[in-house]
Amino acid sequence: MTIKRVFVANRGEIAVRIIRACRDAGIETVVGVSEADRETMAARMADRAVCIGPAPSGDSYLNIDAVVTAAVGTGCDALHPGYGFLAENAGLAELCGEHGITFIGPRPETIRSLGDKISARAIAQQAGVPVVPGHDHLASYEEALKAAEAIGFPVLLKAAAGGGGRGMQVVREQGALRRAFDTARAEARAAFGNDTLYMERFIGSARHIEVQVLGDRHGTVIHLGERDCTLQRRHQKIVEEGPATALSDVLVNRMRRAAVDLARSVNYEGAGTVEFIFDQEREEFHFLEVNTRIQVEHPVTELLTGVDLVVQQLRIAAGVPLELAQEDVRLTGHVIECRINAESAAEGFRPSPGTILDWKAPAGDGIRVDTHCEAGSVVPPFYDSMLAKLIVAGTDRNDALTRMRAALAGFTLTGIDSTLPFLRALLDRPEFASGAVTTRWVEAVLDEPEFLTQIERAQG
Amino acid sequence: MSILPLTIGARGVGLTDGDLGQIIDTFRHTERGLLDLRLGATRLRLCRPDAQAPAASGPVTSVPAPFVGVFTASVRIGQTVGAGMRLGRVRSVQGEVVVTAPHDGTILAQCVAQGQFAGFGDPLFEILMQTPDRGHTE
């Protein structure tokens, strides 16, 4: 089976990225655009652009009926969902299948089983992948005490029924457990009408590390190394890099193997990412979740390995066996990626839609910019605010960091606010260079008044 | 009857003048308001003001597709329509949306051929707005 015409069910830089990969592979593209995106770079680059609905994404990019109808109506034989929007929607994958369109991604049942947190945790456990130690259905203090002793303090107590931080308590020692248990229980009852509690180990000093995997239809699964995405704000990644430098080689290898074991256990087909939380104090990693799509930060892996992941996705979807063997995968040097968003960091990351006036992205050896923006581009208020990804490769981490600082300094962007000043200030922090960071570090830095002054200064 | 416009070089895809003449003749004898032919990267678009349709002497509005899908018209060129009247439908893979007249008027042109795919917002019809002093009948 070959793919002749791909429907791109996304927008922004990833739509441009997919169109480019298809063009290089001699595959035609049709991009589905909302009314607000008719004049975008992706619309210009694709062989054809078709409007799928009004600007709000619920009426266009998130409308499965509109997306599949447009793919069928324009004679496409495959659909690439990109990331975000419908990328991890098993219903889209299913509807594509019903209409003879090859969904470029895992099978619907894989998306569904890994998309559900509880079933994903069970799959990980079954594959022998460590999960965050936890205990469900705590009905009494005695049970909670037993669980806490097994898990080890500090522990996190939360409502089994809910999320969002309500009824959540960090308990650092046994003496504080009874009171925390009673409080968490009362809050859970009040908030969710159900006082069953869940306990898991509280990881105070965590890093987010994820392993890129590729699986084909013929049972081959390989990994392409890992990315460290510890720098986050409100669970949104800000800076990603690879390979991981915070873990020993033994642990890195174990983590890579765990990711492959998990993917193989579900006959994973396509590109995917197995995310782990790394406990820096205990030097242990635990499974978090699997993302069954191409990820924003995939260029880190591409620059490290020289493998084009979108091309691999197309080949896998066409049923072609992976040509790449595990021993062919080599990670060379160090790569850092920064996400540049249309937001004003100095004003609480207020979104800043509008028209870009000047746009001059850095270029040169080891620098890659994935973007859909240029001078004159309009950033609509309806969507994700990412403008570009700046990816820089160096011989080692220090070299990559030096080059990234220079690249950020050389990036000109006017007309709208961007996170460039924030990124410049953040990457100047000594903690980033030394690696003394956790998943909570960025938020802590943002609480420092001096840091905000620094951003304003970087703004010029 | 004028046939306008014949866009881009259809000859580029190997159509001879004879082929073109035949296509145009066939088009002339159908009741279609529009022929939109795509051959690879080449597009041949033939349309005409219908013989039965009145000359456009008032404001003309277009009726956009309310959803993506396959279009079927249920009115004919020259037909008088009232606001809210069903003009056709757009069929998607999971459903169907009815196309209605935005105001009173006369159908001047059908812009997407019967059974063809239309994108969201693509013009489906052109309607000559009814003015009180000058009504049109079939």
Coordinates of N, CA, C and O in Angstrom, one line a residue, chain A residues 112-126 131 136-137 160-162 198 287-289:
Chain A
R112 N -7.0 4.4 22.5 CA -7.9 4.3 23.6 C -7.3 3.8 24.9 O -7.5 4.4 26.0
S113 N -6.7 2.6 24.8 CA -6.2 2.0 26.1 C -5.1 2.8 26.7 O -4.9 2.8 27.9
L114 N -4.2 3.5 25.9 CA -3.1 4.2 26.5 C -3.6 5.6 26.9 O -2.9 6.3 27.6
G115 N -4.7 6.1 26.3 CA -5.2 7.4 26.6 C -5.9 7.5 28.0 O -6.0 8.5 28.6
D116 N -6.4 6.3 28.4 CA -7.0 6.2 29.7 C -6.0 6.0 30.8 O -5.2 5.0 30.7
K117 N -5.9 6.9 31.8 CA -4.8 6.9 32.7 C -4.7 5.5 33.5 O -3.7 5.0 33.7
I118 N -5.9 5.1 33.9 CA -5.9 3.8 34.7 C -5.5 2.6 33.9 O -4.7 1.8 34.3
S119 N -6.0 2.5 32.7 CA -5.7 1.4 31.9 C -4.2 1.5 31.4 O -3.5 0.5 31.3
A120 N -3.7 2.7 31.2 CA -2.3 2.9 30.8 C -1.4 2.4 31.9 O -0.4 1.8 31.7
R121 N -1.8 2.7 33.2 CA -1.0 2.3 34.3 C -1.0 0.8 34.5 O 0.1 0.2 34.7
A122 N -2.1 0.2 34.2 CA -2.2 -1.3 34.2 C -1.3 -1.9 33.2 O -0.6 -2.9 33.4
I123 N -1.3 -1.3 32.0 CA -0.5 -1.8 30.8 C 1.0 -1.7 31.2 O 1.7 -2.6 31.0
A124 N 1.3 -0.6 31.8 CA 2.7 -0.4 32.2 C 3.2 -1.4 33.2 O 4.2 -2.1 33.1
Q125 N 2.3 -1.6 34.2 CA 2.6 -2.6 35.3 C 2.8 -4.0 34.7 O 3.7 -4.8 35.0
Q126 N 1.8 -4.3 33.8 CA 1.9 -5.6 33.1 C 3.2 -5.9 32.3 O 3.7 -7.0 32.3
V131 N 5.6 2.0 38.0 CA 4.7 3.1 38.1 C 4.9 3.8 39.5 O 5.6 3.2 40.3
D136 N -4.8 2.5 46.1 CA -6.2 3.0 45.9 C -7.1 2.6 47.0 O -6.8 1.8 47.8
H137 N -8.3 3.3 47.0 CA -9.4 2.9 47.9 C -9.0 2.9 49.4 O -9.2 1.8 50.0
A160 N -10.0 10.0 45.3 CA -10.0 9.0 44.2 C -10.9 9.5 43.1 O -10.6 9.2 41.9
A161 N -11.9 10.3 43.5 CA -12.9 10.6 42.5 C -12.5 11.9 41.6 O -13.1 12.1 40.6
G162 N -11.6 12.7 42.1 CA -11.4 13.9 41.4 C -10.0 14.3 41.1 O -9.1 13.5 41.3
Y198 N -6.9 8.3 47.6 CA -5.9 7.6 46.8 C -4.6 8.2 47.4 O -4.5 9.4 47.6
F287 N 6.7 5.4 35.4 CA 5.9 5.6 34.3 C 4.8 6.7 34.5 O 4.2 6.7 35.6
L288 N 4.7 7.7 33.6 CA 3.6 8.7 33.7 C 2.5 8.4 32.7 O 1.4 8.2 33.1
E289 N 2.8 8.5 31.4 CA 1.8 8.3 30.4 C 2.5 8.1 29.1 O 3.7 8.3 28.9

